[in-house]
mmCIF file of C-alpha atoms in Angstrom:
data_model
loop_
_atom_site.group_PDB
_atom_site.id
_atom_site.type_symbol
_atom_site.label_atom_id
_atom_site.label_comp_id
_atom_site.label_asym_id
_atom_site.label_seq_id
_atom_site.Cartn_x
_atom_site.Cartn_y
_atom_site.Cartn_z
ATOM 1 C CA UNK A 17 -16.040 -13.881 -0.254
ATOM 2 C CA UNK A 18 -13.395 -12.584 -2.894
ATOM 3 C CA UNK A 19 -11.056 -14.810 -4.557
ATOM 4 C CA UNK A 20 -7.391 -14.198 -5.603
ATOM 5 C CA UNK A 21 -5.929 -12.883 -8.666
ATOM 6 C CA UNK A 22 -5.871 -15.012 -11.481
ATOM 7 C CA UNK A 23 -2.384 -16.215 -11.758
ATOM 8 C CA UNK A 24 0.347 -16.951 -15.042
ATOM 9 C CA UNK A 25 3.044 -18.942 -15.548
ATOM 10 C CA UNK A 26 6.161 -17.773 -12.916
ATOM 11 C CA UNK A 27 3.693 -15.123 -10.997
ATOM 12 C CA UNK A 28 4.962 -15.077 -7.659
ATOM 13 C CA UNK A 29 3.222 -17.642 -5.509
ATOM 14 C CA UNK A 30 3.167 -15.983 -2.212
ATOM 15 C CA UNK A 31 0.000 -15.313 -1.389
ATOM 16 C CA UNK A 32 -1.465 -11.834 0.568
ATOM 17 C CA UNK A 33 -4.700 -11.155 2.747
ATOM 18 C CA UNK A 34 -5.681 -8.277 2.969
ATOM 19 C CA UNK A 35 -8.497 -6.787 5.550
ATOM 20 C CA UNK A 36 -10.009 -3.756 5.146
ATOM 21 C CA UNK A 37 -13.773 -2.153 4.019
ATOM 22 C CA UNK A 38 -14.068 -0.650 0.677
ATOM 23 C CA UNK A 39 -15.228 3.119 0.839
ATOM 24 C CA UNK A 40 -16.930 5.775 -0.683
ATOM 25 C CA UNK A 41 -14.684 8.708 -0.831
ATOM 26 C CA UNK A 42 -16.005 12.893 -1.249
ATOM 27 C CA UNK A 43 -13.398 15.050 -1.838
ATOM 28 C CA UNK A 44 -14.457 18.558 -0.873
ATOM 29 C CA UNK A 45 -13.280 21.788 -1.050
ATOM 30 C CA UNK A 46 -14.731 25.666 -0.742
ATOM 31 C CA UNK A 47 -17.388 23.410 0.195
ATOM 32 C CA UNK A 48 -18.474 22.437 -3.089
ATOM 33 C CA UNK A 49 -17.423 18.676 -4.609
ATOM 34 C CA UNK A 50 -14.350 17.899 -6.179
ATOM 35 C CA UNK A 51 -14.626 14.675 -6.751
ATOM 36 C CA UNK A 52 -16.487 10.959 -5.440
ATOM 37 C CA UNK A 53 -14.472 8.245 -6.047
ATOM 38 C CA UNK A 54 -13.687 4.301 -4.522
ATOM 39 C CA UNK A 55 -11.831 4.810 -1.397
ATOM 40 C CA UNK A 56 -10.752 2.640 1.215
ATOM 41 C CA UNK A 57 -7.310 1.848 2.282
ATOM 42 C CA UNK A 58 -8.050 -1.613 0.622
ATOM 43 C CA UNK A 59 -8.920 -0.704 -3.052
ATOM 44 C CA UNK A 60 -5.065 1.788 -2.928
ATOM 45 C CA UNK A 61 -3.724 -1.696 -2.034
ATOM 46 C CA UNK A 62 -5.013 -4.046 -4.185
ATOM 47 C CA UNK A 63 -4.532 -1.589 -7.097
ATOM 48 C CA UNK A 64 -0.312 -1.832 -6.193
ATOM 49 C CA UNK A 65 -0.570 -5.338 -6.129
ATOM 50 C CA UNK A 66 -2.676 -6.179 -9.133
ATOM 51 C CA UNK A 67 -0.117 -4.062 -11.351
ATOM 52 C CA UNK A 68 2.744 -6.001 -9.389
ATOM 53 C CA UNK A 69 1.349 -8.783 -10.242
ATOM 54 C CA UNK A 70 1.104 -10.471 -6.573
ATOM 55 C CA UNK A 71 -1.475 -12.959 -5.461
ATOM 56 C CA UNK A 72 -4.189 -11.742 -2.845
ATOM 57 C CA UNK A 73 -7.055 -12.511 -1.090
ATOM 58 C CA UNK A 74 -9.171 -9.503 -0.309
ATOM 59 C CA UNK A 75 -12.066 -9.542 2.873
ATOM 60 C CA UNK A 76 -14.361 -6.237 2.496
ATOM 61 C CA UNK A 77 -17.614 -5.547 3.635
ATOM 62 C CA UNK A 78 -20.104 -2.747 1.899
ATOM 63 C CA UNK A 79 -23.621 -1.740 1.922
ATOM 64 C CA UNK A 80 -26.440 -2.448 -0.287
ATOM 65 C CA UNK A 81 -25.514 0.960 -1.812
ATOM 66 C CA UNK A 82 -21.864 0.092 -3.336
ATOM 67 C CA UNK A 83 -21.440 1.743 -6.307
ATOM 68 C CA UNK A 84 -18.012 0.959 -7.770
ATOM 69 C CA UNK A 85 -17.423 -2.090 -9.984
ATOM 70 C CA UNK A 86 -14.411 -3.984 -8.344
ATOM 71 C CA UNK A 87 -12.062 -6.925 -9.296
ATOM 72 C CA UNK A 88 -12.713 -8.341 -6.165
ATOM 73 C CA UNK A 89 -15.817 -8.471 -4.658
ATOM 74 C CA UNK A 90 -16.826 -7.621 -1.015
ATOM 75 C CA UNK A 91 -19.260 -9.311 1.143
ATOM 76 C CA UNK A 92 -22.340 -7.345 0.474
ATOM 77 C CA UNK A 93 -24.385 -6.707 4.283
ATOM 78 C CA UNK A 94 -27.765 -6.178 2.997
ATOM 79 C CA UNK A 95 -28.375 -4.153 6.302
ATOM 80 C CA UNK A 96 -25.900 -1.774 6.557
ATOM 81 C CA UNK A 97 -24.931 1.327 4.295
ATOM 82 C CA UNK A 98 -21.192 1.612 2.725
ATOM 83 C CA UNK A 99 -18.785 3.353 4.271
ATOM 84 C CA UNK A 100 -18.524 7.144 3.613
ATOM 85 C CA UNK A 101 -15.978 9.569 4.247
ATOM 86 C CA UNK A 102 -16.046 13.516 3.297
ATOM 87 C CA UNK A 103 -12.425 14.759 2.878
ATOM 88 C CA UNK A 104 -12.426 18.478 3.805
ATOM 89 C CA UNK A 105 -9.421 20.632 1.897
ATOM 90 C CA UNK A 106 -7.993 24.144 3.113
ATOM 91 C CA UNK A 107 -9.912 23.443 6.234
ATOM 92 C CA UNK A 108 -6.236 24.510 8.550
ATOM 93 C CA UNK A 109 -4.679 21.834 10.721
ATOM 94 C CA UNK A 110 -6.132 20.966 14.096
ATOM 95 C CA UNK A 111 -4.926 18.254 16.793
ATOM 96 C CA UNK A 112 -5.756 14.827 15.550
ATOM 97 C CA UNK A 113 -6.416 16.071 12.286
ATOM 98 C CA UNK A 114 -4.142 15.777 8.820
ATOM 99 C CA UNK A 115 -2.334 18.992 7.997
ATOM 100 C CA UNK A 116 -3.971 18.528 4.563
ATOM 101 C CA UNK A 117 -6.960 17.651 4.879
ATOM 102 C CA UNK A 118 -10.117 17.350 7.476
ATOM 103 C CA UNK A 119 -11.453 14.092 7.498
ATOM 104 C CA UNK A 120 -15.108 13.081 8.623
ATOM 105 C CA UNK A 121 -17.081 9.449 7.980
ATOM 106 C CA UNK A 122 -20.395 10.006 7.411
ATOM 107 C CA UNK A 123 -21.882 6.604 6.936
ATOM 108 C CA UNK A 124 -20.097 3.353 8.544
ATOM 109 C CA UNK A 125 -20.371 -0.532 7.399
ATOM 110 C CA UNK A 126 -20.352 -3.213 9.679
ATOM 111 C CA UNK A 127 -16.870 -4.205 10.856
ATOM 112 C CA UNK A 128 -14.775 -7.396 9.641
ATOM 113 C CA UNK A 129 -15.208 -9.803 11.833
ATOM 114 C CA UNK A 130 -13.174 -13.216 12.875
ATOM 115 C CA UNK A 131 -15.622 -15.570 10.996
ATOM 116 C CA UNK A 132 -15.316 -13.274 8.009
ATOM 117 C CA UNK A 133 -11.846 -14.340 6.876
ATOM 118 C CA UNK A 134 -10.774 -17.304 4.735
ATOM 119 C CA UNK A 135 -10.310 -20.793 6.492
ATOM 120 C CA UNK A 136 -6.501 -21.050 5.264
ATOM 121 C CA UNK A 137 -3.273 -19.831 5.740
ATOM 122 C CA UNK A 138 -1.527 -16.626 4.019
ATOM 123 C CA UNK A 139 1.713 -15.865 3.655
ATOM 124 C CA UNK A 140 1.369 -12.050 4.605
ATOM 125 C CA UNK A 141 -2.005 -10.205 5.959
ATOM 126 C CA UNK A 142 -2.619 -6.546 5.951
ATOM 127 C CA UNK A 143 -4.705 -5.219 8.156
ATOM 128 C CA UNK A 144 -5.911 -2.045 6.551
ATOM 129 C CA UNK A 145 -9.160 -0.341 8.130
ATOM 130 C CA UNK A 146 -9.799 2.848 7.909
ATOM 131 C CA UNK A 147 -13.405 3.346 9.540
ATOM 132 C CA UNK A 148 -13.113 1.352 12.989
ATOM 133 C CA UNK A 149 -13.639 -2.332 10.923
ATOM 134 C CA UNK A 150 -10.944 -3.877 12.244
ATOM 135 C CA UNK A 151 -11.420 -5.608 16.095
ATOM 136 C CA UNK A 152 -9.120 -6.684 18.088
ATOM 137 C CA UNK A 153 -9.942 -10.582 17.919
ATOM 138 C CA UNK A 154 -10.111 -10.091 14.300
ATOM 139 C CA UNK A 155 -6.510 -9.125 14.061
ATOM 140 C CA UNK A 156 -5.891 -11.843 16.624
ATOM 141 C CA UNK A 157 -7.274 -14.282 14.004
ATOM 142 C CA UNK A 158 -5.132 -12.839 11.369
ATOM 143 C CA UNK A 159 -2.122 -13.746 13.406
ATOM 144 C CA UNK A 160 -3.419 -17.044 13.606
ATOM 145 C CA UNK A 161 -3.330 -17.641 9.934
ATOM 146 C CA UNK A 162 -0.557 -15.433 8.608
ATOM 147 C CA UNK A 163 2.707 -15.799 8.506
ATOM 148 C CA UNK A 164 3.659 -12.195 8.431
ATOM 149 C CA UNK A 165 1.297 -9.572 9.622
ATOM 150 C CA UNK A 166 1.184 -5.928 8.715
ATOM 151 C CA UNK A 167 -0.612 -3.068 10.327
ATOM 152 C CA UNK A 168 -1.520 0.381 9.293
ATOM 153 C CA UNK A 169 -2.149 2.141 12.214
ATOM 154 C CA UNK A 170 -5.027 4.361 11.198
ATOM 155 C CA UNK A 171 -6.639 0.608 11.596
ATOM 156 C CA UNK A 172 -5.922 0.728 15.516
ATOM 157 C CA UNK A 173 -5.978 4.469 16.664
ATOM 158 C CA UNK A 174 -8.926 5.848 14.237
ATOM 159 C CA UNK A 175 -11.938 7.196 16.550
ATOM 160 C CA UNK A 176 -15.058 9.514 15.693
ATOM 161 C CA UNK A 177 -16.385 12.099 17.533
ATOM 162 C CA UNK A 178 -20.729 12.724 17.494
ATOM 163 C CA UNK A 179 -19.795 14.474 14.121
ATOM 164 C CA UNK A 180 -17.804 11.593 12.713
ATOM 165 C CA UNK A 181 -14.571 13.422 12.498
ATOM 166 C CA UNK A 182 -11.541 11.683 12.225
ATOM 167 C CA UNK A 183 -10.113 11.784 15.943
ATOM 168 C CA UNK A 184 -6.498 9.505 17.297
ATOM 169 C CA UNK A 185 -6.489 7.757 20.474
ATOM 170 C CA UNK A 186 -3.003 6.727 21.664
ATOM 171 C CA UNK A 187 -2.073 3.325 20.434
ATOM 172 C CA UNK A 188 -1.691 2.259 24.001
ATOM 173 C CA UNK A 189 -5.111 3.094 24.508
ATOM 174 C CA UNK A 190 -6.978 1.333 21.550
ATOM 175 C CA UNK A 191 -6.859 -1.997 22.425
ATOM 176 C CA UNK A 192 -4.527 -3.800 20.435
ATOM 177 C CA UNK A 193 -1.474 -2.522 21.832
ATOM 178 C CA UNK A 194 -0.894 -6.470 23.183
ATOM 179 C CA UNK A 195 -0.841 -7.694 19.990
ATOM 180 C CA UNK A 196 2.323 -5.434 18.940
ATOM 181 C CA UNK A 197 4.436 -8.435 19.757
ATOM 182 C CA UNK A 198 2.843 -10.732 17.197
ATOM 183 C CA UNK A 199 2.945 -8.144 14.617
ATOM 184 C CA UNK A 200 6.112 -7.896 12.048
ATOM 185 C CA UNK A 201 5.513 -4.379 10.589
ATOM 186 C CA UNK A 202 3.345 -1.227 11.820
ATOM 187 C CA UNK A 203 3.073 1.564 9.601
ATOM 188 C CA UNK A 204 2.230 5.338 10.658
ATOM 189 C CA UNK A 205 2.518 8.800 9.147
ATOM 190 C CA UNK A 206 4.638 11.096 10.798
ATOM 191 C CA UNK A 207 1.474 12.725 11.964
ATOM 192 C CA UNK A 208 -0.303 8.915 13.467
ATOM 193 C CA UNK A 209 3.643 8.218 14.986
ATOM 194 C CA UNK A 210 3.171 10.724 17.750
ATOM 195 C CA UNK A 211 0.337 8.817 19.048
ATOM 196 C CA UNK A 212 3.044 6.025 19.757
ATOM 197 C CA UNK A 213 5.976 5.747 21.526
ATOM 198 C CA UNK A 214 8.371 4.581 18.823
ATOM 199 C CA UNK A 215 10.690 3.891 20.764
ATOM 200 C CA UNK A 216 8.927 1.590 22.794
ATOM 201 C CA UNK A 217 7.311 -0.153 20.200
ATOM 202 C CA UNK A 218 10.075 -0.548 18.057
ATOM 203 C CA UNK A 219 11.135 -2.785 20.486
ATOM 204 C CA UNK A 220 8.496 -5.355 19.632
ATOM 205 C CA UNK A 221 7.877 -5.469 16.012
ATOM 206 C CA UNK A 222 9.197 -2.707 13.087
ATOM 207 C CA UNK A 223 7.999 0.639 12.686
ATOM 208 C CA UNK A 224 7.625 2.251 9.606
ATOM 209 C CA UNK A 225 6.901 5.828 9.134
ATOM 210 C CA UNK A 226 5.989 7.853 6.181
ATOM 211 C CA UNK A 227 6.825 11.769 5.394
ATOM 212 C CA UNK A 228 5.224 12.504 2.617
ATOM 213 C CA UNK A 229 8.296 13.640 0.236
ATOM 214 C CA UNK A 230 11.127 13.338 2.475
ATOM 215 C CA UNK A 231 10.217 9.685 1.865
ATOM 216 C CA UNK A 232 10.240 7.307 5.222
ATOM 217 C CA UNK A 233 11.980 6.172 8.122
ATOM 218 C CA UNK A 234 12.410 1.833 9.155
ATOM 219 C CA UNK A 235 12.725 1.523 13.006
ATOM 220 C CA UNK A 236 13.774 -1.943 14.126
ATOM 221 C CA UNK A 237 15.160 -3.282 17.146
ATOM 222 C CA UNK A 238 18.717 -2.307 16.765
ATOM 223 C CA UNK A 239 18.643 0.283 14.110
ATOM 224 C CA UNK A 240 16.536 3.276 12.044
ATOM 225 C CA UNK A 241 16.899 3.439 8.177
ATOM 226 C CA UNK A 242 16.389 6.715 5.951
ATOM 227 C CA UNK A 243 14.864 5.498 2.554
ATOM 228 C CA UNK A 244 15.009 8.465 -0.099
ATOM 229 C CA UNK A 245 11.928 9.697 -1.641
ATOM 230 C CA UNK A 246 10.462 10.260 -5.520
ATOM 231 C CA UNK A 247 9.361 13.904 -6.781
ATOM 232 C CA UNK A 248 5.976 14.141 -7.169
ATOM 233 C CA UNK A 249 3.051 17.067 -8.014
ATOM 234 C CA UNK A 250 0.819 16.225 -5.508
ATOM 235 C CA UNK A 251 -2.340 16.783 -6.464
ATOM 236 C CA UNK A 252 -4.228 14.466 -3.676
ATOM 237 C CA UNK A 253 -2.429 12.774 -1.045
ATOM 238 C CA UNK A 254 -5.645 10.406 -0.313
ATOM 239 C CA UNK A 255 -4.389 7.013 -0.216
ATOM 240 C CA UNK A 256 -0.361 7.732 -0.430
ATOM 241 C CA UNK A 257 0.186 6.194 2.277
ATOM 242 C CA UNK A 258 -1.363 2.971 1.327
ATOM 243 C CA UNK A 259 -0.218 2.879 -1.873
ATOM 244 C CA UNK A 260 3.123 2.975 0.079
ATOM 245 C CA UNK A 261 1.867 0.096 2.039
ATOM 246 C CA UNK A 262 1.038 -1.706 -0.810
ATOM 247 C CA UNK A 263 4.314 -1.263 -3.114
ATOM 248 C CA UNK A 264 6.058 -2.091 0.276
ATOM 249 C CA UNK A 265 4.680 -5.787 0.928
ATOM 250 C CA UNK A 266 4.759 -5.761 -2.771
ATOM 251 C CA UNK A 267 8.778 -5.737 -2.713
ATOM 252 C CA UNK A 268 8.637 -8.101 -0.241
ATOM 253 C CA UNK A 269 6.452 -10.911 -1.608
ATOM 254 C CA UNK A 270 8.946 -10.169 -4.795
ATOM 255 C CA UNK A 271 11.786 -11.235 -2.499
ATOM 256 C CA UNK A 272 13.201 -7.677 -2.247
ATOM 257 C CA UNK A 273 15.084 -6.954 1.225
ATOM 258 C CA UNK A 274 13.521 -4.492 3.739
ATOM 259 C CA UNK A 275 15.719 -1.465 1.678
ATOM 260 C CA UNK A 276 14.782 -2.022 -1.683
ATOM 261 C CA UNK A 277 10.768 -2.782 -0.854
ATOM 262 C CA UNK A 278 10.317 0.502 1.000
ATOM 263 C CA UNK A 279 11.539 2.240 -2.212
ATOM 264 C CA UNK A 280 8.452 0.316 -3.921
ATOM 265 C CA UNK A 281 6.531 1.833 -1.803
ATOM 266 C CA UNK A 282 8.137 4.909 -2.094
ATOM 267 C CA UNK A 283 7.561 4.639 -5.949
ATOM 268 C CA UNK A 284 3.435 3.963 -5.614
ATOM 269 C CA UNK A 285 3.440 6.899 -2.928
ATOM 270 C CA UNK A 286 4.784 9.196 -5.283
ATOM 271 C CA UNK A 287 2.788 7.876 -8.390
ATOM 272 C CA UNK A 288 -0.657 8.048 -5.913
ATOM 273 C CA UNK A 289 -0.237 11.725 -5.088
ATOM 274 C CA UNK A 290 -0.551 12.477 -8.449
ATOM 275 C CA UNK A 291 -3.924 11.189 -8.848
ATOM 276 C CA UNK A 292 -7.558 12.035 -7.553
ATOM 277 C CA UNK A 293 -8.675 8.893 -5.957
ATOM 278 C CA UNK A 294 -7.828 5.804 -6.813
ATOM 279 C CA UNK A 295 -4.399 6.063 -9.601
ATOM 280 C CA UNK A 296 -4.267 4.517 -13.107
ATOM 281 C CA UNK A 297 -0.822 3.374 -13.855
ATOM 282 C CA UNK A 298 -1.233 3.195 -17.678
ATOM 283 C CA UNK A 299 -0.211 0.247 -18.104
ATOM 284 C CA UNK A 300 -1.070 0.750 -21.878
ATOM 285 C CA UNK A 301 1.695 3.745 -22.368
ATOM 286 C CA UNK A 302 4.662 1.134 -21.520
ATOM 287 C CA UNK A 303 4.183 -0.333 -24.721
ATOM 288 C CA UNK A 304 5.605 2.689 -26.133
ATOM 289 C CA UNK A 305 9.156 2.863 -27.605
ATOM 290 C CA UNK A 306 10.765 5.114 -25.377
ATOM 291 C CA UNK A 307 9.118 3.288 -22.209
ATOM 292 C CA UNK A 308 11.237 0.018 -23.334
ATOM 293 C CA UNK A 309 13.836 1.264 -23.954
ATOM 294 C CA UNK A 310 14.005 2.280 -20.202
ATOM 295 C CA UNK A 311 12.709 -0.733 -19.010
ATOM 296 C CA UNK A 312 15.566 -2.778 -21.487
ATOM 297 C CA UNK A 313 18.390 -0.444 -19.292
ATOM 298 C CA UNK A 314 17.175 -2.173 -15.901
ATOM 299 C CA UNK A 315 13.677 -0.944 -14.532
ATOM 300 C CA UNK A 316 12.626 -4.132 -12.894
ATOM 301 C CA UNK A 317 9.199 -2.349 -11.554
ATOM 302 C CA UNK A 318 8.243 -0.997 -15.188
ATOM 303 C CA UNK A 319 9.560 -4.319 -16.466
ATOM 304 C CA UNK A 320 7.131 -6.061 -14.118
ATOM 305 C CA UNK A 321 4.257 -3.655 -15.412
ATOM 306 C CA UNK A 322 4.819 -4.479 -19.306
ATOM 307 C CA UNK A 323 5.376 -8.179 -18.510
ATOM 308 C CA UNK A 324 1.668 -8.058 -17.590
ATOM 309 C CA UNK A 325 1.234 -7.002 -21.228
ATOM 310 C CA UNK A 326 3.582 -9.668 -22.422
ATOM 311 C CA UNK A 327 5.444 -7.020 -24.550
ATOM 312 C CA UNK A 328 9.459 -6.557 -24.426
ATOM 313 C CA UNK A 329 10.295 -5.369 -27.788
ATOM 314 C CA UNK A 330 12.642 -8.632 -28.050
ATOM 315 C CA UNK A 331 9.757 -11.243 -28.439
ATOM 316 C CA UNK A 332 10.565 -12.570 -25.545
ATOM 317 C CA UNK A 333 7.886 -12.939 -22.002
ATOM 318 C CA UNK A 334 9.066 -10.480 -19.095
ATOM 319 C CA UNK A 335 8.588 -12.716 -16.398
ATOM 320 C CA UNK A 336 11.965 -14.229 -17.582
ATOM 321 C CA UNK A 337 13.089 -10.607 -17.413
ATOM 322 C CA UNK A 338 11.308 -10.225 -13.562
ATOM 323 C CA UNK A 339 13.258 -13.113 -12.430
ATOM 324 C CA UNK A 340 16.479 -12.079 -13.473
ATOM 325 C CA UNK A 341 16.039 -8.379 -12.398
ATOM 326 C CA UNK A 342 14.527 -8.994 -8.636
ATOM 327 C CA UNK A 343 17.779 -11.944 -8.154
ATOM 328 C CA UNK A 344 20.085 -8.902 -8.734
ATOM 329 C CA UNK A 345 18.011 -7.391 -5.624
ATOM 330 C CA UNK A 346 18.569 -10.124 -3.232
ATOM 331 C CA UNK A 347 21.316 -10.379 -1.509
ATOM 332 C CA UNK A 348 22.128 -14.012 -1.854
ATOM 333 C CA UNK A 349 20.705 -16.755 0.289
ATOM 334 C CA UNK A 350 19.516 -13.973 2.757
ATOM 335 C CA UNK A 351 16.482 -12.537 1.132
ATOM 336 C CA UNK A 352 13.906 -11.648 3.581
ATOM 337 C CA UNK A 353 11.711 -14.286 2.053
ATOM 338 C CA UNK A 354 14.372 -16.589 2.819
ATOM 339 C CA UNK A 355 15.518 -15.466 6.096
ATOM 340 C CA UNK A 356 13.132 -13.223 8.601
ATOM 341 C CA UNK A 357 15.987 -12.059 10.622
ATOM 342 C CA UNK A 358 16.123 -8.496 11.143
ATOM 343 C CA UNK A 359 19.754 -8.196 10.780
ATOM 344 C CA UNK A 360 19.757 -9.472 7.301
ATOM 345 C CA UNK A 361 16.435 -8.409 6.577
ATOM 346 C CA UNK A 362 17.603 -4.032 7.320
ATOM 347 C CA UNK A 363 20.847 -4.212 5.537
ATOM 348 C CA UNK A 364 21.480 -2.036 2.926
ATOM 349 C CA UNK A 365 22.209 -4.335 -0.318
ATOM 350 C CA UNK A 366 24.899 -3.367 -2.781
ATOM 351 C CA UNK A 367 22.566 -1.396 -5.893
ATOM 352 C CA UNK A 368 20.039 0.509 -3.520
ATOM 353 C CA UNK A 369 20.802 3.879 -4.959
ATOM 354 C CA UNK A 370 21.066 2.702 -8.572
ATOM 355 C CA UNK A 371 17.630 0.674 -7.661
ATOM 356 C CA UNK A 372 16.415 4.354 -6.508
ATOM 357 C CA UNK A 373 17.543 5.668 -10.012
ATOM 358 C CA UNK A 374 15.978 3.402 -11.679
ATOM 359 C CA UNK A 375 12.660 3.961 -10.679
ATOM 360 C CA UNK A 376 13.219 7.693 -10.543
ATOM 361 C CA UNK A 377 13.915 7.403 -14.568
ATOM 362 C CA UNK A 378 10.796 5.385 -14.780
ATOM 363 C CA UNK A 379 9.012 7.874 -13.658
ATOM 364 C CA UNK A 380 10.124 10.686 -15.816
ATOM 365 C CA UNK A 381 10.655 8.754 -19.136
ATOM 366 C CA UNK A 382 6.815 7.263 -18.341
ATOM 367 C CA UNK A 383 5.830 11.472 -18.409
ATOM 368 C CA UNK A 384 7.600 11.980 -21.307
ATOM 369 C CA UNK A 385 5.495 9.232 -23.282
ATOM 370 C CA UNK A 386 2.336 10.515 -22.214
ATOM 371 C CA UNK A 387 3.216 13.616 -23.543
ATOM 372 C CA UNK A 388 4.603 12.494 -26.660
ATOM 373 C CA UNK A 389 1.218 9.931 -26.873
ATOM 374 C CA UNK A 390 -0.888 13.042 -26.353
ATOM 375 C CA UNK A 391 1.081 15.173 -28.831
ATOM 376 C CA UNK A 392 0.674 12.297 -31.420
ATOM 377 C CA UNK A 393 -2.511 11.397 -34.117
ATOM 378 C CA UNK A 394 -2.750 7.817 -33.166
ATOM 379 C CA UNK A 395 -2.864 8.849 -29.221
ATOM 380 C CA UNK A 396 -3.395 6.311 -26.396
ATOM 381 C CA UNK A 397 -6.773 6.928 -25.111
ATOM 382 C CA UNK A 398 -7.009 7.454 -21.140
#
């Protein structure tokens, strides 16, 4: 069993569990391999929260054969392989299929069962599968013992044909649509949402659903919410959209209102594209002058980065910084942390679009360091 983060003085407190099998991840294309890299739902998840510097508690399982070294370990099943999927590019689009991408899991891990998970209570859980590891009584016991539960719904609808192709089932047919009360957030791409009736299930817990770079769409009970997107090159959209997931409860745990959290997750969407596999924020290029200098005009995310560095180029700690910075994103005395009440929880706060620049110049002054670092003798290595 995995433990959580190491924590520092003023780290945010709220602890997350997340649930979900590490992977082993082939990228293919022309039939000949891109890339291997870590997969899994999971490691895009923990990666957003370790740079935001949230607590967690992660519950994996792999095979004998894992071959990534991790932060946090998984329970190793001596039995069983590790979880394999084979990403297919430029293979077309066909029904329950991504537009993007064909994918098929080749080798499967034991699932995540009840007894699995910690003995204690969380704050948030994510429940994050991606090759049929989550049961239904195991997300039952996650209700249990979490506060707030979140649900990507590749975790629910995911089934595989006698090839191991990625196939949906209808939500209402996968056996946890009774638990959709109990939930607080399900997330779906735009192509997973028509295997739900939104409207339906809106009705019982929120709906969130990506679109790639138009950005995403908040369904409550009373209300839908447009949240802009970031540009991005996209290079490989594996793991966007939990990179999204993560940045989202990432907001959250921060104290950020429903608004201002999907634009998080917004933000780690766009950065994840970007990447093969699993991203590398760089943490090392924010020490860079120009980088400050953007973070000193108001990027709380960046500022959250470099406070893991303990650099501000004022001699002073950022989590001072953090503190001040997400209070400017709360709207006072309702935060969501504060209140869980959907009608405080989906209102717009007063800064959302400057929030939205902010990040936005992150991103481009963080591109203009790396080529300025590459241009320059005493380069960063990557």
């Amino acid at each position: 069993m995995v433990t959580t983060i190491p924590q520092t003085p003023n780290t945010p407190i709220q602890s997350v569990l997340i649930v979900g099998n590490y992977c082993h991840d082939v990228l293919l294309q022309g039939g000949a391999v891109v890339a291997e890299t870590l997969g899994g739902a999971a490691s895009f998840i923990s990666n957003v929260l370790t740079g935001l510097s949230v607590s967690f508690h992660l519950t994996s399982k792999v095979g004998v054969d894992f071959k990534y070294p991790v932060n946090h370990d998984p329970i190793v099943v001596p039995t069983s392989k590790t979880t394999v999927f084979h990403a297919y590019f430029n293979q077309g689009y066909s029904e329950n299929a991504h537009q993007d991408r064909v994918l098929k899991r080749v080798e499967v891990c034991d699932p995540i069962n009840p007894s699995d998970l910690p003995d204690r209570k969380f704050d948030f859980g994510m429940a994050v599968g991606v090759g049929g590891e989550i049961l239904p009584e195991t997300l039952e016991r996650m209700v249990e013992i979490c506060d707030a539960v979140f649900v990507d719904i590749q975790a629910l609808i995911r089934a595989f044909d006698e090839n191991g192709t990625v196939r949906l089932l209808r939500l209402k047919e996968s056996g946890f649509y009774h638990l959709l009360p109990r939930l607080k957030f399900l997330k779906a791409s735009s192509d997973e949402a028509l295997f739900m009736e939104v409207e339906e299930v809106r009705l019982w817990c929120c709906v969130v659903v990506t679109h790639g770079k138009d950005g995403c769409e908040v369904y409550w009970k009373d209300g839908e919410m447009k949240i802009a997107p970031f540009g991005a090159n996209q290079i490989d959209p594996t793991g966007a959209g939990d990179s999204f997931l993560g940045g989202f409860v990432g907001g959250l745990v921060h104290g950020l209102v429903v608004p201002d959290a999907a634009l998080v997750g917004n933000f780690f969407g766009s950065l994840t594209v970007a990447h093969i596999g699993l991203p590398k924020f760089d943490l090392r290029l924010l020490q860079h002058k120009c980088m400050l200098s953007n973070i000193l005009r108001g990027s709380e995310l960046c500022g959250s980065l470099c406070w893991k560095l303990g650099v501000n180029g004022e001699g002073r700690p950022y989590n001072a910084r953090i503190k001040e910075e997400v209070q400017t994103r709360k709207v006072q005395g309702t935060c969501w942390l504060e209140r869980r009440d959907d009608e405080v929880s989906f209102t717009k706060p007063a800064g959302h679009d400057e929030f939205h620049a902010s990040l936005s110049s992150s991103k481009l002054v963080s591109a203009e360091c790396r080529r300025d670092l590459s241009r320059s003798p005493g380069s960063v290595e990557q």
